[in-house]
mmCIF file of C-alpha atoms in Angstrom:
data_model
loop_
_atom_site.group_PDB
_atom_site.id
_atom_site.type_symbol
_atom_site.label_atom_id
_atom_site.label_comp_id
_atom_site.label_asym_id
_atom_site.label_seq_id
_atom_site.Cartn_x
_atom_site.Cartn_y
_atom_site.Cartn_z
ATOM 1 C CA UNK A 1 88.071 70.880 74.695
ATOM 2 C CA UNK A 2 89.794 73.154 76.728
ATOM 3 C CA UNK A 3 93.303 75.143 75.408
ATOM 4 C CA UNK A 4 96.786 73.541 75.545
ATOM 5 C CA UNK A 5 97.764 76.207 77.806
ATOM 6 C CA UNK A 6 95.232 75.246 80.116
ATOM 7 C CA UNK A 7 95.781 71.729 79.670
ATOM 8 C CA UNK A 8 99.430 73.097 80.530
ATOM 9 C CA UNK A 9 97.930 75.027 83.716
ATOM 10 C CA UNK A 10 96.916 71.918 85.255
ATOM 11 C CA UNK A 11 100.446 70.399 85.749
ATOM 12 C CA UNK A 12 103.144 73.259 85.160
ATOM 13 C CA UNK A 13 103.114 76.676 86.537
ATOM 14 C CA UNK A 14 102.821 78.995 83.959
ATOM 15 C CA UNK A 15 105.591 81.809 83.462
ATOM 16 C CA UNK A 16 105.352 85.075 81.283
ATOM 17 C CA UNK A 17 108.798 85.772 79.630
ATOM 18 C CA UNK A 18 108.449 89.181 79.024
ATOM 19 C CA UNK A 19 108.616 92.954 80.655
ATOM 20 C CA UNK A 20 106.122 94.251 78.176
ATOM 21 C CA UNK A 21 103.264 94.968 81.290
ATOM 22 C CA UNK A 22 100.438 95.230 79.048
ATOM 23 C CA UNK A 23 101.324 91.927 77.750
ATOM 24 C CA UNK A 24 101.155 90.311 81.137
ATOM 25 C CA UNK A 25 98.357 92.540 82.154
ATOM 26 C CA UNK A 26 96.064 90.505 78.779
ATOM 27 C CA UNK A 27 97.990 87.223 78.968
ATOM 28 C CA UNK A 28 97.758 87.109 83.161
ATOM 29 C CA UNK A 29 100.680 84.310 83.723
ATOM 30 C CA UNK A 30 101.184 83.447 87.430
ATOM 31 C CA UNK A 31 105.159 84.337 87.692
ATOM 32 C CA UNK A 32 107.199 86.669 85.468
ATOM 33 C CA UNK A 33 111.080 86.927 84.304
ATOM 34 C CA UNK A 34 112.262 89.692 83.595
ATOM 35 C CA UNK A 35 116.163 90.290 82.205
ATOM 36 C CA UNK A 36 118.229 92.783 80.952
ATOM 37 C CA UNK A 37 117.426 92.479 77.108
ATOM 38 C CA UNK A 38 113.509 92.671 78.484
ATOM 39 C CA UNK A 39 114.352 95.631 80.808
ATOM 40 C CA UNK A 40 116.168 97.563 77.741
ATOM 41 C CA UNK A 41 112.883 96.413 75.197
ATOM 42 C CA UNK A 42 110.968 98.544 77.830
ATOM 43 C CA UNK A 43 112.982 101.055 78.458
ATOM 44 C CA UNK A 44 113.305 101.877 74.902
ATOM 45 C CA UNK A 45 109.278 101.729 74.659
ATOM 46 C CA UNK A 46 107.166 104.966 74.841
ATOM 47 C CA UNK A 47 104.317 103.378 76.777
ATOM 48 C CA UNK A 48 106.774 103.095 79.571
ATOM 49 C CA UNK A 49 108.613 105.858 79.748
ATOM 50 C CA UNK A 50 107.073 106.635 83.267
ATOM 51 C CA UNK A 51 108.894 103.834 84.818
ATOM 52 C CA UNK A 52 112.604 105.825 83.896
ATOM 53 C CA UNK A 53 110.668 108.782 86.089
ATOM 54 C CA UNK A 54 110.292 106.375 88.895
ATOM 55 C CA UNK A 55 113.081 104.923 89.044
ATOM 56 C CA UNK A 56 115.309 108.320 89.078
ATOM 57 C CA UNK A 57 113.348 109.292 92.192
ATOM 58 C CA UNK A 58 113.774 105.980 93.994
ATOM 59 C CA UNK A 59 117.455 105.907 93.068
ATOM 60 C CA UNK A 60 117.010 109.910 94.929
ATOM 61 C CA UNK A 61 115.773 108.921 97.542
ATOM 62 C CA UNK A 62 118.047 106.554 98.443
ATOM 63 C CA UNK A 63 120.781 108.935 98.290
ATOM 64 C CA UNK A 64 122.119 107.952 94.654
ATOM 65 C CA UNK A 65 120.476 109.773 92.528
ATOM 66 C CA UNK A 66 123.749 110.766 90.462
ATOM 67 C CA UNK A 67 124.797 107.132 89.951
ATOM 68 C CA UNK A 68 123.993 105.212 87.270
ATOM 69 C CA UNK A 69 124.199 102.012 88.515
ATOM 70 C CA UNK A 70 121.572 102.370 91.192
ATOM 71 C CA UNK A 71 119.397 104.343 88.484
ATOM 72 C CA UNK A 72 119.383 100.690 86.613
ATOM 73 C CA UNK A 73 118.860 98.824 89.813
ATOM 74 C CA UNK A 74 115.997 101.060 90.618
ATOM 75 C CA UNK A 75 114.758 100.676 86.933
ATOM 76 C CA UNK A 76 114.960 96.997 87.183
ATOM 77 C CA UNK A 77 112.645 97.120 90.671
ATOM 78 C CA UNK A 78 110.295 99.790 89.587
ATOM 79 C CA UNK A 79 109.522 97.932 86.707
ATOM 80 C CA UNK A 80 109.252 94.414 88.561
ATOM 81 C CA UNK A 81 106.231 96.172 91.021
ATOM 82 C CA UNK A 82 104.268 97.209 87.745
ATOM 83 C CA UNK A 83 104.909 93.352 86.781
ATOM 84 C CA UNK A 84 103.871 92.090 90.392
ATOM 85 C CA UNK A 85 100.478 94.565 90.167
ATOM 86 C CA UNK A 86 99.140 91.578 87.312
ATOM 87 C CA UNK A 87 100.566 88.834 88.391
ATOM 88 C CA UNK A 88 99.677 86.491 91.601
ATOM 89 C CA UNK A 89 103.276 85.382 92.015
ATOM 90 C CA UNK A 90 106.746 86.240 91.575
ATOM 91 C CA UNK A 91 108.996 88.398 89.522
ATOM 92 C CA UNK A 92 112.566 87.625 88.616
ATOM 93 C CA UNK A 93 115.309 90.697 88.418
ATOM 94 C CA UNK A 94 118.608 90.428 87.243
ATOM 95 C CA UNK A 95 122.194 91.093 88.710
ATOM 96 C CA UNK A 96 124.443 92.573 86.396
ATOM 97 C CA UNK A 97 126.036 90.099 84.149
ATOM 98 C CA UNK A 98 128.990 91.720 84.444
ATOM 99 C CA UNK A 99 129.333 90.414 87.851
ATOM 100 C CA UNK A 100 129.268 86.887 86.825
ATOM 101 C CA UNK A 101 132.388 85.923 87.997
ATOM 102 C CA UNK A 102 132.512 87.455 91.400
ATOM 103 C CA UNK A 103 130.350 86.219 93.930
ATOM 104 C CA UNK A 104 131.271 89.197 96.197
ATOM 105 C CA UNK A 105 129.807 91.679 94.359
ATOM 106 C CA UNK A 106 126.599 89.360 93.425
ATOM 107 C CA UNK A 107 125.468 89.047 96.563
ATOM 108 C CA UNK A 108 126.102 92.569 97.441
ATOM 109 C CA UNK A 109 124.201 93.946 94.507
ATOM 110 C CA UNK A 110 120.784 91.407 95.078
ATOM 111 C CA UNK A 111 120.632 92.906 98.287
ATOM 112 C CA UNK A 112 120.858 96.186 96.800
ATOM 113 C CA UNK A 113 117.982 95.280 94.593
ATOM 114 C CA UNK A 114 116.202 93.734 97.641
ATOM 115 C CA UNK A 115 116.565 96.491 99.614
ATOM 116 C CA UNK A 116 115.059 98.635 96.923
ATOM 117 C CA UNK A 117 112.016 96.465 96.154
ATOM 118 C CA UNK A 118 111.461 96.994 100.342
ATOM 119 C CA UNK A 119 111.798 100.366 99.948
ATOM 120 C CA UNK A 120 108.998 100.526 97.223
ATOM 121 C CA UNK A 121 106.942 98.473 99.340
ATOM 122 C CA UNK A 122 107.206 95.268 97.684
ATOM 123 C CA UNK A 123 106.966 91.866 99.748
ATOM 124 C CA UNK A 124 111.043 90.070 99.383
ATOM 125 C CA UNK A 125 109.035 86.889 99.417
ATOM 126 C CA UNK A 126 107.766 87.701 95.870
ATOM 127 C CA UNK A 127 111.351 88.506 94.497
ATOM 128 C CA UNK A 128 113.765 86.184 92.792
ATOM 129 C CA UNK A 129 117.337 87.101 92.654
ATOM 130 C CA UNK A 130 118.450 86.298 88.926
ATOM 131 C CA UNK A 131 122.053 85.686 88.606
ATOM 132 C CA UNK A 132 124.265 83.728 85.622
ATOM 133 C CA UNK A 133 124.877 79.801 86.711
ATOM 134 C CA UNK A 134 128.515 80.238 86.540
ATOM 135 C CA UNK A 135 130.296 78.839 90.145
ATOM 136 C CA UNK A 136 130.636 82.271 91.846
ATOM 137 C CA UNK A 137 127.128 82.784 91.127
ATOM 138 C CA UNK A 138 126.283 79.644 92.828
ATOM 139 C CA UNK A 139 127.882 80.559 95.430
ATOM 140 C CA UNK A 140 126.049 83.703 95.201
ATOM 141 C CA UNK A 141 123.162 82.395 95.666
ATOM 142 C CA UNK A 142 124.076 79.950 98.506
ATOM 143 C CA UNK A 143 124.534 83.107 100.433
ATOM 144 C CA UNK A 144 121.611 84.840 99.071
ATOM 145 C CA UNK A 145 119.413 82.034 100.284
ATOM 146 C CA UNK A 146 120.809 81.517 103.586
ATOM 147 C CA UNK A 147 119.710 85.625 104.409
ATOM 148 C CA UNK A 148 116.245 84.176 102.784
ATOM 149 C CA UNK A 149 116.449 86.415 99.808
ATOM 150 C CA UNK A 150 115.620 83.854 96.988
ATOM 151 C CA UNK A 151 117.084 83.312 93.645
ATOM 152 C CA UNK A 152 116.819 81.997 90.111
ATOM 153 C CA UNK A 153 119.849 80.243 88.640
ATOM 154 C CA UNK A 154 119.942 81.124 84.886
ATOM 155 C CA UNK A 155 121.844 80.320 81.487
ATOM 156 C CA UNK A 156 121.938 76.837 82.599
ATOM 157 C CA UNK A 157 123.040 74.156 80.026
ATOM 158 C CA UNK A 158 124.737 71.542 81.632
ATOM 159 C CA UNK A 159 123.129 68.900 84.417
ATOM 160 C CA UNK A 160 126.659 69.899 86.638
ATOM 161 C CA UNK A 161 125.236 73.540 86.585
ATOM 162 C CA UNK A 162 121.740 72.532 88.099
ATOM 163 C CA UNK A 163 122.995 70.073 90.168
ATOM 164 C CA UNK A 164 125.173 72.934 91.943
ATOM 165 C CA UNK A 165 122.551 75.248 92.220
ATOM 166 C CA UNK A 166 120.137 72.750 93.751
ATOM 167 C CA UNK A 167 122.621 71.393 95.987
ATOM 168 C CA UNK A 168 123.441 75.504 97.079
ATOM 169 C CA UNK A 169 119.798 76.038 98.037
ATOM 170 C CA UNK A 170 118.868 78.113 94.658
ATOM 171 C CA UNK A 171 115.002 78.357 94.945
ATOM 172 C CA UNK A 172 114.765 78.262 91.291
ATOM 173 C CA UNK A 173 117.095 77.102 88.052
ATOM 174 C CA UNK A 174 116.239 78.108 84.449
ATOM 175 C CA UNK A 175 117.809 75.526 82.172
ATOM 176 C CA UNK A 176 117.363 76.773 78.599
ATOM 177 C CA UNK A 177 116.230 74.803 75.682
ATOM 178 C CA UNK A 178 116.264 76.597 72.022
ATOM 179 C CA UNK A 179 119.397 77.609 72.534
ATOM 180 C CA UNK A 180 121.193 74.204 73.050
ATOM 181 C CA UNK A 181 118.963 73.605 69.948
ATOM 182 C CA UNK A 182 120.253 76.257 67.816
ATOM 183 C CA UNK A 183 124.154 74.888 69.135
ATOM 184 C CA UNK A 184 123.229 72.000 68.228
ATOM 185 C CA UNK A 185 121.855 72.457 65.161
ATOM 186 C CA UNK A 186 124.156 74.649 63.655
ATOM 187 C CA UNK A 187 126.523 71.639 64.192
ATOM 188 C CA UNK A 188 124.806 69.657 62.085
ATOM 189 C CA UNK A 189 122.353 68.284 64.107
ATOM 190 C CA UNK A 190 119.082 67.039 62.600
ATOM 191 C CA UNK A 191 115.800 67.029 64.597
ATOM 192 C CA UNK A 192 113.374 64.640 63.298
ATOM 193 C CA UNK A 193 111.184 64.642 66.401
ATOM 194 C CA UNK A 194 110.806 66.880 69.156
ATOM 195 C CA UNK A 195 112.040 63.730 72.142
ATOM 196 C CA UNK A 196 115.761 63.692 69.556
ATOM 197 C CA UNK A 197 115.907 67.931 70.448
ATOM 198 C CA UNK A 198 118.738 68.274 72.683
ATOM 199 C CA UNK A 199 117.338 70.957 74.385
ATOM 200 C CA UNK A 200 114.240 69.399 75.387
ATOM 201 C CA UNK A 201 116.646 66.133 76.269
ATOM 202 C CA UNK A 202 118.717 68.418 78.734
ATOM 203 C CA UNK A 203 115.587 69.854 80.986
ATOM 204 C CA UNK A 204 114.200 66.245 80.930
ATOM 205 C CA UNK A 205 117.311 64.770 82.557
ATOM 206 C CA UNK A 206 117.888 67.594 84.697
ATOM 207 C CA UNK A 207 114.023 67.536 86.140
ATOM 208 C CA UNK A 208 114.728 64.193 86.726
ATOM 209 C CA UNK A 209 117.609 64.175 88.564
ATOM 210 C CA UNK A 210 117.221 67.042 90.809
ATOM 211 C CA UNK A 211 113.824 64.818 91.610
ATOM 212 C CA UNK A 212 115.617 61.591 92.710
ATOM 213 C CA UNK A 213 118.281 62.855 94.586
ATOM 214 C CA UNK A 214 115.547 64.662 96.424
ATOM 215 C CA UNK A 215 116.657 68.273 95.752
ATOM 216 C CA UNK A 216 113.729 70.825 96.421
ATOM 217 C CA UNK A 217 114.726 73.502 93.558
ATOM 218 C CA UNK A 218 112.580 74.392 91.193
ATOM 219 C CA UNK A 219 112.989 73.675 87.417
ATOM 220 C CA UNK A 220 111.970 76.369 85.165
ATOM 221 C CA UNK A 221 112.521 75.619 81.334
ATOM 222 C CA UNK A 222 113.059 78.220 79.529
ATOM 223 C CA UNK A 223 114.085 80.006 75.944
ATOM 224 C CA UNK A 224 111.834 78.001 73.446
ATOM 225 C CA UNK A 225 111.425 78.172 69.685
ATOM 226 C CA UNK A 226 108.560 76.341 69.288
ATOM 227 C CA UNK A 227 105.344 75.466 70.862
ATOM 228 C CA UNK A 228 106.535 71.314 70.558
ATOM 229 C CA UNK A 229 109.139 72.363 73.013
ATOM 230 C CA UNK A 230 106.671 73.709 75.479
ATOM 231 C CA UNK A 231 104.655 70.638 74.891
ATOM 232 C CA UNK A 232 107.867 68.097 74.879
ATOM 233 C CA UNK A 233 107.695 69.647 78.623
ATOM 234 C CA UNK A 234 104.690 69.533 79.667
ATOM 235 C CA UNK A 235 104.244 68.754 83.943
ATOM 236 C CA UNK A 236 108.284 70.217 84.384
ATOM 237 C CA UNK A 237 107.971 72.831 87.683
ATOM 238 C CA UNK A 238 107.693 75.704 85.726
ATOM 239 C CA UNK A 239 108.133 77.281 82.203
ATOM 240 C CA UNK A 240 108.735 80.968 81.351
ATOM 241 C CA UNK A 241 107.120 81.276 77.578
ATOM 242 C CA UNK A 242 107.265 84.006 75.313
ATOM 243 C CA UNK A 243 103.520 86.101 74.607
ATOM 244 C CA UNK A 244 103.917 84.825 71.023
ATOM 245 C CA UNK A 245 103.544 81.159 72.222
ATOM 246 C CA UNK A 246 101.501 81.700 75.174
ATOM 247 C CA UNK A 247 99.048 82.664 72.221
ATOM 248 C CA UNK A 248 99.716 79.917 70.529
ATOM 249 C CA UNK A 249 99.101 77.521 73.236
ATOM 250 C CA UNK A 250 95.757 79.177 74.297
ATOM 251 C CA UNK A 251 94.510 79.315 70.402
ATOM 252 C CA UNK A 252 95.013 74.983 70.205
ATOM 253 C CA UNK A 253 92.702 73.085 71.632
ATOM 254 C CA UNK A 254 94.205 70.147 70.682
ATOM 255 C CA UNK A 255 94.975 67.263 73.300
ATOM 256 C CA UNK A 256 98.343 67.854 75.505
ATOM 257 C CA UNK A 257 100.065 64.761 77.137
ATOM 258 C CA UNK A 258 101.773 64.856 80.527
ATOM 259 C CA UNK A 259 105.575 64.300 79.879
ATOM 260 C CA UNK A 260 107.044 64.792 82.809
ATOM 261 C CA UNK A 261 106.516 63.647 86.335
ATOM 262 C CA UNK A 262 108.308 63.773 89.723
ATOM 263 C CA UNK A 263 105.981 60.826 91.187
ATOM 264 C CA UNK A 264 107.434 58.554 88.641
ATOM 265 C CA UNK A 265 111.057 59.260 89.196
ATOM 266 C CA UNK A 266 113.022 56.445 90.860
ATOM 267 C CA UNK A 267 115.008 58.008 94.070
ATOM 268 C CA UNK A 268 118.991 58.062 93.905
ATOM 269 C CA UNK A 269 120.325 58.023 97.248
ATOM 270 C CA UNK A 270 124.066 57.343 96.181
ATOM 271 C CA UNK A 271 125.852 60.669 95.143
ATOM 272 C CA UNK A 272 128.345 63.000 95.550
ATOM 273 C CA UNK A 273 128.005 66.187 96.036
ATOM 274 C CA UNK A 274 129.794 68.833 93.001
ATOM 275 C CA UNK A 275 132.663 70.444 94.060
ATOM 276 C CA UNK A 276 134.281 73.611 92.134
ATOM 277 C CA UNK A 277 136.912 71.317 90.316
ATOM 278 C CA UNK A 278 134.612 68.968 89.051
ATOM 279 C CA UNK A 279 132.318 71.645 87.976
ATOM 280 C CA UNK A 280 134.626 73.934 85.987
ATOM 281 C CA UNK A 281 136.009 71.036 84.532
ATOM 282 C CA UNK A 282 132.717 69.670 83.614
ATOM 283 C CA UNK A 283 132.091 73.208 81.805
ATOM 284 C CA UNK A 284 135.193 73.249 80.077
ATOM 285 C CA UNK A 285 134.434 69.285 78.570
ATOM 286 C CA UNK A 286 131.371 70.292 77.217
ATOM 287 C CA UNK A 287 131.434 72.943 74.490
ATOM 288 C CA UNK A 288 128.115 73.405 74.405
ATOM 289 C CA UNK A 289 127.529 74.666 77.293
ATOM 290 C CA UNK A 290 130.851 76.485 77.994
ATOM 291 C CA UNK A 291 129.979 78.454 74.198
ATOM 292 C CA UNK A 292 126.233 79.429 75.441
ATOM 293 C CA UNK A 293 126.901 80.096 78.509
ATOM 294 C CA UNK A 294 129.791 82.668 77.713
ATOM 295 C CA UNK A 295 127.650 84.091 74.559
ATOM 296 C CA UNK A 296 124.750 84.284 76.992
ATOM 297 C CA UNK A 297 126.534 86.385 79.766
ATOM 298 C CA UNK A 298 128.502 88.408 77.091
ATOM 299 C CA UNK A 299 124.561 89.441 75.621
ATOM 300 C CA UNK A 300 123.312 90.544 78.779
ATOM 301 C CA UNK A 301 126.413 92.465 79.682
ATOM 302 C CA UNK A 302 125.832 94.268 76.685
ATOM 303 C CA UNK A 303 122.310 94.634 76.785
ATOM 304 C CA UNK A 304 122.899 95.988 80.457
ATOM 305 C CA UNK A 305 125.579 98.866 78.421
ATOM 306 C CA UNK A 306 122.753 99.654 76.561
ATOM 307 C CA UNK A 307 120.389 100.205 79.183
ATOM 308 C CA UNK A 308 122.806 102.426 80.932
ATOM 309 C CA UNK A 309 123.649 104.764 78.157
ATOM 310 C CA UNK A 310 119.575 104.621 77.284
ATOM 311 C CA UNK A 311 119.040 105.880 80.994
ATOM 312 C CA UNK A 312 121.615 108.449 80.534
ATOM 313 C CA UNK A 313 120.586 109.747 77.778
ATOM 314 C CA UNK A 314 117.288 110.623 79.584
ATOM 315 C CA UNK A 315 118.836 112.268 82.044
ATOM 316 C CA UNK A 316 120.402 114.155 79.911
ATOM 317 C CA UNK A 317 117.403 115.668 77.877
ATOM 318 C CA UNK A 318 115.317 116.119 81.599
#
């Protein structure tokens, strides 16, 4: 019998969740997320210390050489073409978390990072714009995707958060399981079965949804624990998976059932569109996600610190 994560293959486009390129390069996923706790795993890793060269010259050559900022940016794109050169689809880079709460600045920045990608020679079509799914990064996006640069909607945990992003135009959400389980858990919570995990509950009702009201985005589960998630999942749009249980997945050759389905979803014609007050107040009702998505943001923001002061210091000793 054939793998799980071919079984997997079949229904779900497979997504590698790493920046490690000689990962991706062995485990040959079709798409590839990248974000700024990946970025700083590389950047801190020997084997690809070329890519800090790179992207000191590109950040040179487009006349901000001298600014940190743009050294990051061009870090981030540099190391999104090595990830593009084994893969068939599409990367995802980052915005600074930092700018989650001004949509200004978010939309000015992914064209910065579009505009860099062009300038390496990279196709925009193959780029996703990854920005937190707070409301001014929705609205981020809406812009994004009206100038057809397309974008991935991340740190989602509540259905109001996907809902806005599909109804904005986002090409892509990533609603995020294992860590509404660990929330959850830590609460109390006990999981008997993998249908009573809460995270595996919340990308089910969000897939189908955003199905019977019709909305094109894609749904991308992601940050899993366990292969049972993945499994719990099985036919959603997409999944970004860590190399650890892309392994797993291709060493079973067990049987994997279909779970999920947009053919089978009933259509819901009568809704309302979310608006800014029922979304923020929809955040701040649900602890959950209004904890996660805060501790989420707060992680990358400091995993994007890190990256900075890693990239200075290697400017410092050239």
């Amino acid at each position: 019998m054939t793998s799980k994560r071919q079984q997997l293959e079949q229904w779900t486009t497979v997504v590698a969740d790493t920046g490690d390129l000689e990962k991706i390069a062995t485990l040959r996923p079709h798409d590839a997320t990248t974000n700024p706790s990946l970025l700083l795993a590389a950047a801190r890793d020997e084997r690809f210390r070329y890519l800090l060269d790179q992207a000191r010259e590109l950040a040179r050559e487009m006349g901000h050489g001298d600014d940190l900022a743009w050294c990051c940016d061009a870090f981030a794109c540099v190391t999104g073409q090595a990830v593009l050169e084994h893969i068939p689809g599409l990367v995802s880079t980052e915005v600074d978390a930092r700018l989650s709460f001004d949509a200004a600045a978010t939309v000015e920045k992914g064209r910065r990072l579009i505009a860099l990608y062009r300038e390496l020679g990279v196709d925009s079509d193959r780029i996703l714009i990854k920005a937190a799914a707070t409301w001014e990064g929705i609205q981020a996006a809406r812009v994004l995707e009206e100038e057809g640069i397309h974008c991935n909607l991340t740190l989602v945990f509540a259905v109001e958060q996907a809902l806005a992003a599909a109804e904005a135009g986002a090409t892509l959400i990533s609603p995020f399981v294992g860590r509404i389980r660990d929330w959850h858990v830590k609460q109390g919570l006990e999981i008997n079965h993998i249908d009573q995990d809460p995270g595996v509950q919340s990308v089910r009702r969000i897939f189908h949804l955003l199905k019977a009201r019709g909305l094109e985005t894609i749904v991308m589960g992601a940050s899993f624990r366990n292969a049972a998630e993945i499994e719990a999942l099985a036919g959603c749009d997409r999944l970004t998976i860590s190399p650890a249980l892309l392994d797993e997945l291709a060493n079973d050759h067990g049987e994997l059932e279909r779970r999920l389905e947009d053919t089978s979803v009933e259509p819901e014609s009568d809704w309302q569109p979310m608006n800014e007050a029922a979304f923020r107040w929809s955040l701040n009702d649900n602890p959950m996600a209004c904890d996660l998505l805060s501790d989420g943001i707060r992680r990358f923001a400091a995993d994007q610190r890190a990256l900075e002061l890693r990239l200075s210091e290697e400017e410092i000793a050239a």
